[in-house]
Amino acid sequence: MLNNSEYKNKKVLVLGLAKSGVSAAKLLHRLGALVTVNDKEQFDDNKDAQALLDEGVTVITGSHPVELLDEGFSLMVKNPGIPYSNPMVVRAQELGIPVITEPELAFSVSDSTWVGVTGSNGKTTTTTLIGLMLNEREGAGKAYDAGNIGIPATGVVQKAGAADTVVCELSSFMLVGIQKLHPHIAVLTNIYEAHLDWHGSRANYVKAKMRITMNQTKDDFFVMNWDLPEMHELAKQTRATIVPFSRKGAEGARATLTDGWLCFDGEQIMKADEMQIPGDHNIENALAAIAAAKLSGTPNAAIVDVLHRFTGVKHRIQYVETVDGRKVYNDSKATNVEASTVALNAFKQPIVLLAGGLDRHLPMDDLLPLVKQHVRAMVTFGETAPLMEALAQQAGIPFTRTDNVKTAVPLAFAASQPGDVILLSPAAASWDQYPNFEVRGDEFIDAVTQYAEKKG
């Protein structure tokens, strides 16, 4: 980390805590800033605020008092999820107070090389793969994952030095709040419609994504998905050197799927079907990661080693284990139909699908063709169990309803055959039965482990 005096004795307001807010407040306090944190959760229930108060940080909780901004702040570090329509943010902008997000603060005190990764889908997998690949380089510094992956960048930059690399997953919310953040390599995995309620329009969402390259120069690289026609137009907005990747043979791509091989600049690296992670979407994630890794000087053998052993980001079509000839996957992160669509398309083998969860009163109809094509049987649970069972009936496949994910596991094995895939991909949020999708996925993994131990 740079020996930075930029924030010394400056009044900074950190709006919203959670992981990134706590980390930003701690870094600013360490750098000598006069830090105030403001969080809507009441103090008595706010362990983060209590801990920061013990460290000497000024803490205001329970509401967002707009008059607080009349105290002469030089900077606001905003939680990425807080919209710019929030009265506190609106008032800060009226007063001319710069409003940034936590990765921008981290970059301002970092002397490491940065790789930035964004996109509608695949960000976390691609970020993880790049970090693993860069850490296989001999004689190079360490690569640190950070950002939207769940690791605050302001904590990482306090460990990462000039020889190291910060591989930062950047959401559209984070990117709206950057000013000088400048990745040497930027990756844009894809752009689909997402978060339009927050951004207001698709145009604003795309504009936010493209901020990842706004400070790049011709000496930097912008890795883009050349299979999407929109990318060809967006590429005209950057000064960086474009490095396209393509799964479908798009002309001009440097990272490609060619005759079943993952290639870079025409050189075969490994066969795509030797990867541990399944699905066309993961071939695209791998190609994006290969491009970033090769541009960073990673040898082919290191790339192959990572792709041979990487079993997926936890809860995202994560390979769990093989039991009685059935491969088991945990896709608890699939909290909507779109995510489950990706999972069902990822496999050629017959699937026994575990599905159900919070009923948001959204249609499940888009899953029907995929259920007909891929699913042998279904085990349902949660509020949306009747909706999933209706799909099973229309597809003409058997189904069984049960209480929860744990009790679903033995039923899934009973409904399956050797060579099948057993897949937890709920197509619904977890909140009807679990605090979050992580707890749901962990219960599934534990239940599979217990079943395997009994069989063994």
Short mmCIF file of C-alpha atoms in Angstrom, two decimals:
data_model
loop_
_atom_site.label_atom_id
_atom_site.label_comp_id
_atom_site.label_asym_id
_atom_site.label_seq_id
_atom_site.Cartn_x
_atom_site.Cartn_y
_atom_site.Cartn_z
CA MET A 1 0.00 0.00 0.00
CA LEU A 2 1.19 3.50 -0.78
CA ASN A 3 2.24 5.71 2.13
CA ASN A 4 -0.71 7.97 1.46
CA SER A 5 -1.36 11.30 3.21
CA GLU A 6 -4.24 12.32 0.96
CA TYR A 7 -6.85 11.60 3.61
CA LYS A 8 -5.03 12.83 6.72
CA ASN A 9 -7.24 15.19 8.79
CA LYS A 10 -9.96 15.15 6.10
CA LYS A 11 -13.55 14.73 7.22
CA VAL A 12 -14.96 11.65 5.47
CA LEU A 13 -18.47 10.22 5.77
CA VAL A 14 -18.88 6.48 5.21
CA LEU A 15 -22.54 5.89 4.30
CA GLY A 16 -23.71 2.34 4.99
CA LEU A 17 -21.65 -0.35 6.67
CA ALA A 18 -21.66 -4.07 5.83
CA LYS A 19 -18.28 -5.55 4.89
CA SER A 20 -17.16 -2.82 2.51
CA GLY A 21 -18.22 0.09 4.75
CA VAL A 22 -16.48 -1.33 7.80
CA SER A 23 -13.30 -1.97 5.82
CA ALA A 24 -13.35 1.51 4.25
CA ALA A 25 -13.85 3.16 7.66
CA LYS A 26 -10.96 1.21 9.16
CA LEU A 27 -8.62 2.12 6.31
CA LEU A 28 -9.52 5.80 6.45
CA HIS A 29 -9.07 5.84 10.22
CA ARG A 30 -5.64 4.24 9.79
CA LEU A 31 -4.74 6.94 7.23
CA GLY A 32 -5.58 9.70 9.70
CA ALA A 33 -8.95 10.78 8.31
CA LEU A 34 -11.65 12.15 10.60
CA VAL A 35 -14.17 9.39 9.93
CA THR A 36 -17.90 9.40 10.59
CA VAL A 37 -19.96 6.33 9.73
CA ASN A 38 -23.71 6.50 9.24
CA ASP A 39 -25.78 3.32 9.14
CA LYS A 40 -29.54 2.88 9.35
CA GLU A 41 -29.42 -0.12 11.69
CA GLN A 42 -29.95 0.73 15.35
CA PHE A 43 -26.80 0.89 17.45
CA ASP A 44 -27.80 -1.79 19.96
CA ASP A 45 -28.16 -4.33 17.12
CA ASN A 46 -25.23 -3.01 15.09
CA LYS A 47 -22.08 -4.93 16.01
CA ASP A 48 -20.08 -3.31 13.20
CA ALA A 49 -20.90 0.18 14.47
CA GLN A 50 -20.09 -0.83 18.03
CA ALA A 51 -16.67 -2.15 16.99
CA LEU A 52 -15.85 1.00 15.02
CA LEU A 53 -16.85 3.20 17.96
CA ASP A 54 -14.41 1.25 20.13
CA GLU A 55 -11.69 2.10 17.61
CA GLY A 56 -12.39 5.81 17.88
CA VAL A 57 -14.59 6.29 14.82
CA THR A 58 -17.60 8.60 15.14
CA VAL A 59 -20.77 6.54 14.73
CA ILE A 60 -24.31 7.71 13.89
CA THR A 61 -26.92 4.98 13.53
CA GLY A 62 -30.65 4.42 13.32
CA SER A 63 -31.37 6.86 10.48
CA HIS A 64 -29.74 8.92 7.74
CA PRO A 65 -29.97 12.56 8.94
CA VAL A 66 -29.44 14.79 5.92
CA GLU A 67 -28.36 17.69 8.16
CA LEU A 68 -25.26 15.68 9.02
CA LEU A 69 -23.83 16.72 5.66
CA ASP A 70 -23.67 20.36 6.78
CA GLU A 71 -20.65 19.50 8.93
CA GLY A 72 -18.10 20.12 6.19
CA PHE A 73 -17.23 16.68 4.83
CA SER A 74 -14.62 16.45 2.08
CA LEU A 75 -15.69 13.03 0.80
CA MET A 76 -18.48 10.45 0.98
CA VAL A 77 -17.71 6.74 0.59
CA LYS A 78 -21.06 5.19 -0.26
CA ASN A 79 -22.14 1.58 0.08
CA PRO A 80 -22.50 0.44 -3.57
CA GLY A 81 -26.09 -0.71 -3.12
CA ILE A 82 -27.35 2.69 -1.94
CA PRO A 83 -28.95 4.43 -4.96
CA TYR A 84 -28.03 7.94 -6.02
CA SER A 85 -31.63 8.96 -5.35
CA ASN A 86 -31.00 8.50 -1.62
CA PRO A 87 -31.51 11.90 0.10
CA MET A 88 -28.06 11.72 1.72
CA VAL A 89 -26.39 11.16 -1.64
CA VAL A 90 -28.48 13.84 -3.34
CA ARG A 91 -27.54 16.36 -0.64
CA ALA A 92 -23.85 15.46 -0.86
CA GLN A 93 -23.87 16.09 -4.60
CA GLU A 94 -25.72 19.40 -4.12
CA LEU A 95 -22.92 20.44 -1.72
CA GLY A 96 -20.24 19.38 -4.19
CA ILE A 97 -18.98 16.56 -1.96
CA PRO A 98 -17.37 13.81 -4.08
CA VAL A 99 -19.24 10.50 -3.75
CA ILE A 100 -17.19 7.36 -4.37
CA THR A 101 -17.48 3.64 -3.70
CA GLU A 102 -15.07 1.46 -1.73
CA PRO A 103 -12.96 0.11 -4.65
CA GLU A 104 -12.15 3.68 -5.71
CA LEU A 105 -10.84 4.40 -2.21
CA ALA A 106 -8.79 1.21 -2.32
CA PHE A 107 -7.27 2.05 -5.70
CA SER A 108 -6.27 5.52 -4.54
CA VAL A 109 -3.86 4.05 -1.96
CA SER A 110 -2.70 1.02 -3.96
CA ASP A 111 0.59 0.58 -5.78
CA SER A 112 -0.34 -2.88 -7.13
CA THR A 113 -1.31 -3.79 -10.69
CA TRP A 114 -5.09 -4.07 -11.03
CA VAL A 115 -7.21 -6.45 -13.09
CA GLY A 116 -10.88 -5.43 -13.12
CA VAL A 117 -13.70 -7.86 -13.96
CA THR A 118 -17.31 -6.94 -14.65
CA GLY A 119 -20.31 -8.25 -16.58
CA SER A 120 -23.89 -9.36 -16.02
CA ASN A 121 -22.96 -13.01 -15.47
CA GLY A 122 -19.75 -14.90 -14.74
CA LYS A 123 -17.91 -12.17 -12.83
CA THR A 124 -17.13 -14.21 -9.74
CA THR A 125 -16.03 -17.35 -11.59
CA THR A 126 -13.84 -15.34 -13.96
CA THR A 127 -12.31 -13.32 -11.12
CA THR A 128 -11.55 -16.49 -9.19
CA LEU A 129 -10.00 -18.22 -12.20
CA ILE A 130 -7.77 -15.24 -12.99
CA GLY A 131 -6.56 -15.05 -9.41
CA LEU A 132 -5.77 -18.77 -9.33
CA MET A 133 -3.94 -18.62 -12.67
CA LEU A 134 -1.85 -15.58 -11.75
CA ASN A 135 -0.83 -17.24 -8.50
CA GLU A 136 0.67 -20.11 -10.50
CA ARG A 137 3.28 -17.82 -12.08
CA GLU A 138 6.80 -18.45 -10.86
CA GLY A 139 8.78 -15.45 -9.68
CA ALA A 140 5.80 -13.11 -9.83
CA GLY A 141 4.04 -11.35 -6.98
CA LYS A 142 0.89 -12.64 -5.36
CA ALA A 143 -2.59 -12.15 -6.82
CA TYR A 144 -5.38 -11.11 -4.43
CA ASP A 145 -9.09 -11.47 -5.22
CA ALA A 146 -11.19 -8.51 -4.09
CA GLY A 147 -14.37 -6.52 -4.58
CA ASN A 148 -17.85 -7.81 -5.30
CA ILE A 149 -16.56 -11.35 -4.79
CA GLY A 150 -17.07 -10.65 -1.08
CA ILE A 151 -13.60 -9.42 -0.09
CA PRO A 152 -13.35 -5.64 0.46
CA ALA A 153 -10.61 -4.12 -1.71
CA THR A 154 -9.71 -1.66 1.05
CA GLY A 155 -8.58 -4.60 3.16
CA VAL A 156 -6.67 -6.28 0.34
CA VAL A 157 -4.63 -3.21 -0.61
CA GLN A 158 -3.22 -3.05 2.90
CA LYS A 159 -1.49 -6.39 2.16
CA ALA A 160 -0.78 -6.14 -1.57
CA GLY A 161 2.47 -4.51 -2.61
CA ALA A 162 3.93 -3.11 -5.80
CA ALA A 163 4.85 -6.55 -7.15
CA ASP A 164 1.37 -7.93 -6.51
CA THR A 165 -1.89 -7.91 -8.48
CA VAL A 166 -5.37 -7.04 -7.24
CA VAL A 167 -8.02 -8.96 -9.21
CA CYS A 168 -11.16 -6.98 -8.43
CA GLU A 169 -14.71 -8.01 -9.29
CA LEU A 170 -16.59 -4.77 -9.97
CA SER A 171 -20.38 -4.57 -9.98
CA SER A 172 -22.22 -1.88 -11.92
CA PHE A 173 -23.09 -0.28 -8.55
CA MET A 174 -19.40 -0.04 -7.68
CA LEU A 175 -18.41 1.28 -11.10
CA VAL A 176 -20.79 4.24 -10.94
CA GLY A 177 -18.75 5.44 -7.96
CA ILE A 178 -15.25 5.37 -9.45
CA GLN A 179 -13.23 8.33 -10.66
CA LYS A 180 -9.59 7.32 -11.12
CA LEU A 181 -9.68 3.52 -10.82
CA HIS A 182 -7.50 2.25 -13.65
CA PRO A 183 -7.13 -1.48 -14.26
CA HIS A 184 -4.26 -2.52 -16.49
CA ILE A 185 -6.48 -5.36 -17.69
CA ALA A 186 -10.27 -4.93 -17.74
CA VAL A 187 -12.62 -7.83 -18.47
CA LEU A 188 -16.24 -7.50 -19.60
CA THR A 189 -17.75 -11.01 -19.60
CA ASN A 190 -21.13 -10.09 -21.13
CA ILE A 191 -24.00 -7.62 -20.84
CA TYR A 192 -27.63 -8.60 -20.43
CA GLU A 193 -30.54 -6.81 -18.79
CA ALA A 194 -30.00 -6.53 -15.05
CA HIS A 195 -30.54 -4.11 -12.17
CA LEU A 196 -32.69 -1.83 -14.33
CA ASP A 197 -34.71 -0.80 -11.27
CA TRP A 198 -31.50 0.66 -9.78
CA HIS A 199 -30.00 2.17 -12.94
CA GLY A 200 -33.27 3.38 -14.44
CA SER A 201 -32.58 2.10 -17.96
CA ARG A 202 -30.50 -0.39 -19.86
CA ALA A 203 -28.51 2.46 -21.36
CA ASN A 204 -27.49 3.61 -17.89
CA TYR A 205 -26.60 0.05 -16.91
CA VAL A 206 -24.35 -0.36 -19.97
CA LYS A 207 -22.80 3.03 -19.31
CA ALA A 208 -21.98 1.94 -15.76
CA LYS A 209 -20.34 -1.26 -16.98
CA MET A 210 -18.21 0.63 -19.49
CA ARG A 211 -16.75 2.82 -16.74
CA ILE A 212 -14.36 -0.07 -16.09
CA THR A 213 -12.35 1.09 -19.10
CA MET A 214 -12.78 4.86 -18.87
CA ASN A 215 -9.27 5.50 -17.48
CA GLN A 216 -7.46 2.93 -19.61
CA THR A 217 -4.90 3.91 -22.26
CA LYS A 218 -3.53 2.19 -25.35
CA ASP A 219 -0.99 0.46 -23.09
CA ASP A 220 -3.83 -1.33 -21.24
CA PHE A 221 -6.02 -4.26 -22.32
CA PHE A 222 -9.80 -4.63 -22.51
CA VAL A 223 -10.97 -8.27 -22.72
CA MET A 224 -14.43 -8.46 -24.31
CA ASN A 225 -16.95 -11.13 -25.35
CA TRP A 226 -16.85 -10.98 -29.15
CA ASP A 227 -19.84 -13.31 -29.52
CA LEU A 228 -22.13 -10.43 -28.52
CA PRO A 229 -22.61 -7.92 -31.38
CA GLU A 230 -23.11 -5.09 -28.89
CA MET A 231 -19.50 -5.50 -27.76
CA HIS A 232 -18.20 -4.55 -31.21
CA GLU A 233 -19.88 -1.15 -30.87
CA LEU A 234 -18.89 -0.67 -27.23
CA ALA A 235 -15.27 -1.39 -28.13
CA LYS A 236 -15.20 1.93 -30.00
CA GLN A 237 -15.55 3.76 -26.67
CA THR A 238 -12.23 2.64 -25.18
CA ARG A 239 -8.64 3.72 -25.72
CA ALA A 240 -7.38 0.34 -24.53
CA THR A 241 -6.16 -2.50 -26.73
CA ILE A 242 -9.11 -4.82 -27.36
CA VAL A 243 -8.54 -8.51 -26.65
CA PRO A 244 -11.66 -10.37 -27.83
CA PHE A 245 -12.68 -13.87 -26.73
CA SER A 246 -15.17 -16.10 -28.51
CA ARG A 247 -16.80 -19.47 -27.95
CA LYS A 248 -18.55 -19.35 -31.34
CA GLY A 249 -15.68 -18.60 -33.70
CA ALA A 250 -16.11 -14.83 -34.00
CA GLU A 251 -13.60 -13.33 -36.40
CA GLY A 252 -10.71 -11.49 -34.76
CA ALA A 253 -10.96 -13.21 -31.38
CA ARG A 254 -7.70 -14.06 -29.62
CA ALA A 255 -9.03 -16.42 -26.94
CA THR A 256 -11.16 -19.00 -28.72
CA LEU A 257 -12.86 -22.38 -28.61
CA THR A 258 -11.52 -24.06 -31.74
CA ASP A 259 -12.27 -27.69 -32.59
CA GLY A 260 -12.98 -28.37 -28.93
CA TRP A 261 -9.75 -26.73 -27.72
CA LEU A 262 -9.31 -23.63 -25.58
CA CYS A 263 -6.80 -21.53 -27.52
CA PHE A 264 -5.01 -18.21 -27.29
CA ASP A 265 -3.60 -16.56 -30.41
CA GLY A 266 -4.10 -19.87 -32.23
CA GLU A 267 -2.12 -21.92 -29.72
CA GLN A 268 -3.95 -24.90 -28.22
CA ILE A 269 -3.95 -24.84 -24.41
CA MET A 270 -6.30 -27.66 -23.38
CA LYS A 271 -9.46 -29.46 -24.43
CA ALA A 272 -12.57 -27.74 -23.13
CA ASP A 273 -14.17 -31.02 -22.02
CA GLU A 274 -11.26 -31.57 -19.61
CA MET A 275 -12.41 -28.67 -17.44
CA GLN A 276 -14.03 -29.59 -14.13
CA ILE A 277 -16.72 -26.91 -14.45
CA PRO A 278 -19.50 -27.72 -16.92
CA GLY A 279 -21.45 -25.61 -19.39
CA ASP A 280 -20.98 -23.22 -22.30
CA HIS A 281 -21.08 -20.26 -19.94
CA ASN A 282 -18.05 -21.63 -18.11
CA ILE A 283 -16.18 -22.07 -21.39
CA GLU A 284 -16.71 -18.34 -21.89
CA ASN A 285 -15.55 -17.61 -18.33
CA ALA A 286 -12.46 -19.75 -18.91
CA LEU A 287 -11.65 -17.97 -22.20
CA ALA A 288 -11.91 -14.57 -20.52
CA ALA A 289 -9.65 -15.75 -17.70
CA ILE A 290 -7.17 -17.29 -20.15
CA ALA A 291 -6.91 -13.98 -21.99
CA ALA A 292 -6.17 -12.07 -18.78
CA ALA A 293 -3.74 -14.72 -17.60
CA LYS A 294 -1.79 -14.87 -20.87
CA LEU A 295 -1.58 -11.07 -21.00
CA SER A 296 -0.10 -11.29 -17.48
CA GLY A 297 2.58 -13.77 -18.52
CA THR A 298 1.01 -16.97 -17.19
CA PRO A 299 2.37 -20.16 -18.83
CA ASN A 300 0.00 -22.66 -20.41
CA ALA A 301 0.85 -25.40 -17.91
CA ALA A 302 -0.33 -23.19 -15.05
CA ILE A 303 -3.60 -22.43 -16.84
CA VAL A 304 -4.20 -26.11 -17.52
CA ASP A 305 -3.51 -27.02 -13.90
CA VAL A 306 -6.07 -24.51 -12.64
CA LEU A 307 -8.79 -25.55 -15.08
CA HIS A 308 -8.19 -29.22 -14.30
CA ARG A 309 -8.72 -28.76 -10.57
CA PHE A 310 -11.14 -25.82 -10.27
CA THR A 311 -14.57 -27.20 -9.34
CA GLY A 312 -16.45 -23.93 -9.35
CA VAL A 313 -17.25 -21.05 -7.06
CA LYS A 314 -19.17 -22.22 -4.03
CA HIS A 315 -22.94 -22.36 -4.57
CA ARG A 316 -22.58 -21.60 -8.32
CA ILE A 317 -22.89 -24.96 -10.16
CA GLN A 318 -20.27 -26.16 -7.68
CA TYR A 319 -19.17 -29.78 -8.05
CA VAL A 320 -19.62 -31.47 -4.67
CA GLU A 321 -18.64 -35.12 -5.20
CA THR A 322 -19.55 -38.30 -7.06
CA VAL A 323 -21.62 -40.82 -5.09
CA ASP A 324 -22.79 -44.19 -6.51
CA GLY A 325 -21.97 -42.97 -10.01
CA ARG A 326 -23.99 -39.77 -9.62
CA LYS A 327 -22.23 -36.42 -9.95
CA VAL A 328 -23.63 -33.94 -7.43
CA TYR A 329 -23.69 -30.16 -7.99
CA ASN A 330 -24.65 -27.31 -5.66
CA ASP A 331 -26.21 -24.33 -7.45
CA SER A 332 -27.94 -22.76 -4.46
CA LYS A 333 -27.08 -19.31 -5.86
CA ALA A 334 -29.69 -19.94 -8.56
CA THR A 335 -32.35 -17.77 -6.96
CA ASN A 336 -34.30 -17.13 -10.16
CA VAL A 337 -35.39 -18.84 -13.37
CA GLU A 338 -32.60 -17.29 -15.43
CA ALA A 339 -29.89 -18.76 -13.21
CA SER A 340 -31.47 -22.22 -13.22
CA THR A 341 -31.72 -22.04 -16.99
CA VAL A 342 -27.94 -21.69 -17.16
CA ALA A 343 -27.49 -24.66 -14.83
CA LEU A 344 -29.85 -26.97 -16.72
CA ASN A 345 -28.13 -26.11 -19.99
CA ALA A 346 -24.74 -26.94 -18.47
CA PHE A 347 -25.22 -30.71 -18.53
CA LYS A 348 -25.66 -33.37 -21.20
CA GLN A 349 -26.44 -36.13 -18.68
CA PRO A 350 -29.95 -36.72 -17.27
CA ILE A 351 -30.63 -34.53 -14.23
CA VAL A 352 -32.50 -35.11 -11.01
CA LEU A 353 -33.41 -31.55 -10.06
CA LEU A 354 -33.89 -30.27 -6.50
CA ALA A 355 -35.90 -27.06 -6.71
CA GLY A 356 -38.12 -24.70 -4.75
CA GLY A 357 -38.01 -21.74 -2.39
CA LEU A 358 -39.52 -18.33 -1.80
CA ASP A 359 -42.59 -17.57 -3.91
CA ARG A 360 -42.17 -14.15 -5.51
CA HIS A 361 -45.22 -14.83 -7.69
CA LEU A 362 -43.08 -14.93 -10.83
CA PRO A 363 -43.74 -17.33 -13.73
CA MET A 364 -41.63 -20.48 -14.08
CA ASP A 365 -42.77 -21.23 -17.64
CA ASP A 366 -39.38 -20.56 -19.24
CA LEU A 367 -38.02 -23.63 -17.47
CA LEU A 368 -40.47 -26.04 -19.11
CA PRO A 369 -38.53 -26.77 -22.34
CA LEU A 370 -35.35 -27.37 -20.34
CA VAL A 371 -37.12 -29.62 -17.84
CA LYS A 372 -38.50 -31.66 -20.74
CA GLN A 373 -35.07 -31.88 -22.37
CA HIS A 374 -32.80 -32.48 -19.38
CA VAL A 375 -34.64 -33.55 -16.23
CA ARG A 376 -35.34 -37.18 -15.33
CA ALA A 377 -37.13 -36.45 -12.04
CA MET A 378 -37.70 -33.62 -9.61
CA VAL A 379 -37.65 -33.22 -5.83
CA THR A 380 -39.46 -30.10 -4.63
CA PHE A 381 -39.64 -28.10 -1.40
CA GLY A 382 -40.51 -24.63 -0.15
CA GLU A 383 -43.23 -22.20 -1.19
CA THR A 384 -42.75 -22.72 -4.93
CA ALA A 385 -43.00 -26.52 -4.72
CA PRO A 386 -46.47 -26.48 -6.38
CA LEU A 387 -45.14 -24.37 -9.27
CA MET A 388 -42.21 -26.72 -9.85
CA GLU A 389 -44.53 -29.73 -9.65
CA ALA A 390 -46.77 -28.17 -12.29
CA LEU A 391 -43.73 -27.99 -14.57
CA ALA A 392 -42.92 -31.64 -13.85
CA GLN A 393 -46.48 -32.67 -14.69
CA GLN A 394 -46.40 -30.76 -17.98
CA ALA A 395 -43.03 -32.34 -18.80
CA GLY A 396 -44.32 -35.80 -17.94
CA ILE A 397 -41.66 -36.58 -15.35
CA PRO A 398 -42.04 -37.91 -11.78
CA PHE A 399 -41.70 -35.63 -8.76
CA THR A 400 -41.66 -35.89 -4.98
CA ARG A 401 -42.34 -33.15 -2.47
CA THR A 402 -40.35 -32.98 0.76
CA ASP A 403 -39.70 -30.63 3.66
CA ASN A 404 -36.35 -29.06 2.81
CA VAL A 405 -33.00 -29.47 1.08
CA LYS A 406 -31.71 -31.96 3.66
CA THR A 407 -34.59 -34.38 3.27
CA ALA A 408 -34.47 -33.93 -0.52
CA VAL A 409 -31.03 -35.51 -0.88
CA PRO A 410 -31.87 -39.20 -0.25
CA LEU A 411 -35.01 -38.83 -2.39
CA ALA A 412 -32.88 -37.45 -5.24
CA PHE A 413 -30.54 -40.42 -5.06
CA ALA A 414 -33.50 -42.80 -5.04
CA ALA A 415 -34.91 -41.15 -8.18
CA SER A 416 -31.57 -41.19 -10.03
CA GLN A 417 -29.47 -43.72 -11.92
CA PRO A 418 -25.70 -44.15 -12.28
CA GLY A 419 -24.43 -41.58 -14.77
CA ASP A 420 -27.02 -38.98 -13.76
CA VAL A 421 -26.41 -35.53 -12.33
CA ILE A 422 -28.04 -34.58 -9.05
CA LEU A 423 -28.46 -30.81 -9.13
CA LEU A 424 -29.63 -28.35 -6.50
CA SER A 425 -30.74 -25.37 -8.58
CA PRO A 426 -33.79 -23.96 -6.76
CA ALA A 427 -34.92 -21.24 -9.22
CA ALA A 428 -36.08 -19.31 -6.15
CA ALA A 429 -34.70 -17.36 -3.23
CA SER A 430 -34.06 -19.15 0.07
CA TRP A 431 -35.79 -16.83 2.52
CA ASP A 432 -38.90 -18.93 3.03
CA GLN A 433 -36.76 -21.52 4.86
CA TYR A 434 -33.15 -20.27 5.16
CA PRO A 435 -31.40 -16.99 6.07
CA ASN A 436 -29.65 -16.94 2.67
CA PHE A 437 -28.63 -19.13 -0.26
CA GLU A 438 -25.28 -19.91 1.38
CA VAL A 439 -26.93 -21.62 4.35
CA ARG A 440 -29.18 -23.53 1.96
CA GLY A 441 -26.21 -24.67 -0.10
CA ASP A 442 -24.18 -25.64 2.95
CA GLU A 443 -27.07 -27.79 4.23
CA PHE A 444 -27.20 -29.50 0.84
CA ILE A 445 -23.46 -30.23 0.87
CA ASP A 446 -23.65 -31.57 4.43
CA ALA A 447 -26.57 -33.82 3.51
CA VAL A 448 -24.71 -35.22 0.49
CA THR A 449 -21.63 -35.87 2.64
CA GLN A 450 -23.73 -37.68 5.25
CA TYR A 451 -25.46 -39.76 2.58
CA ALA A 452 -22.10 -40.71 1.06
CA GLU A 453 -20.70 -41.71 4.46
CA LYS A 454 -23.69 -43.97 5.12
CA LYS A 455 -23.32 -45.59 1.71
CA GLY A 456 -19.57 -46.00 2.22
#
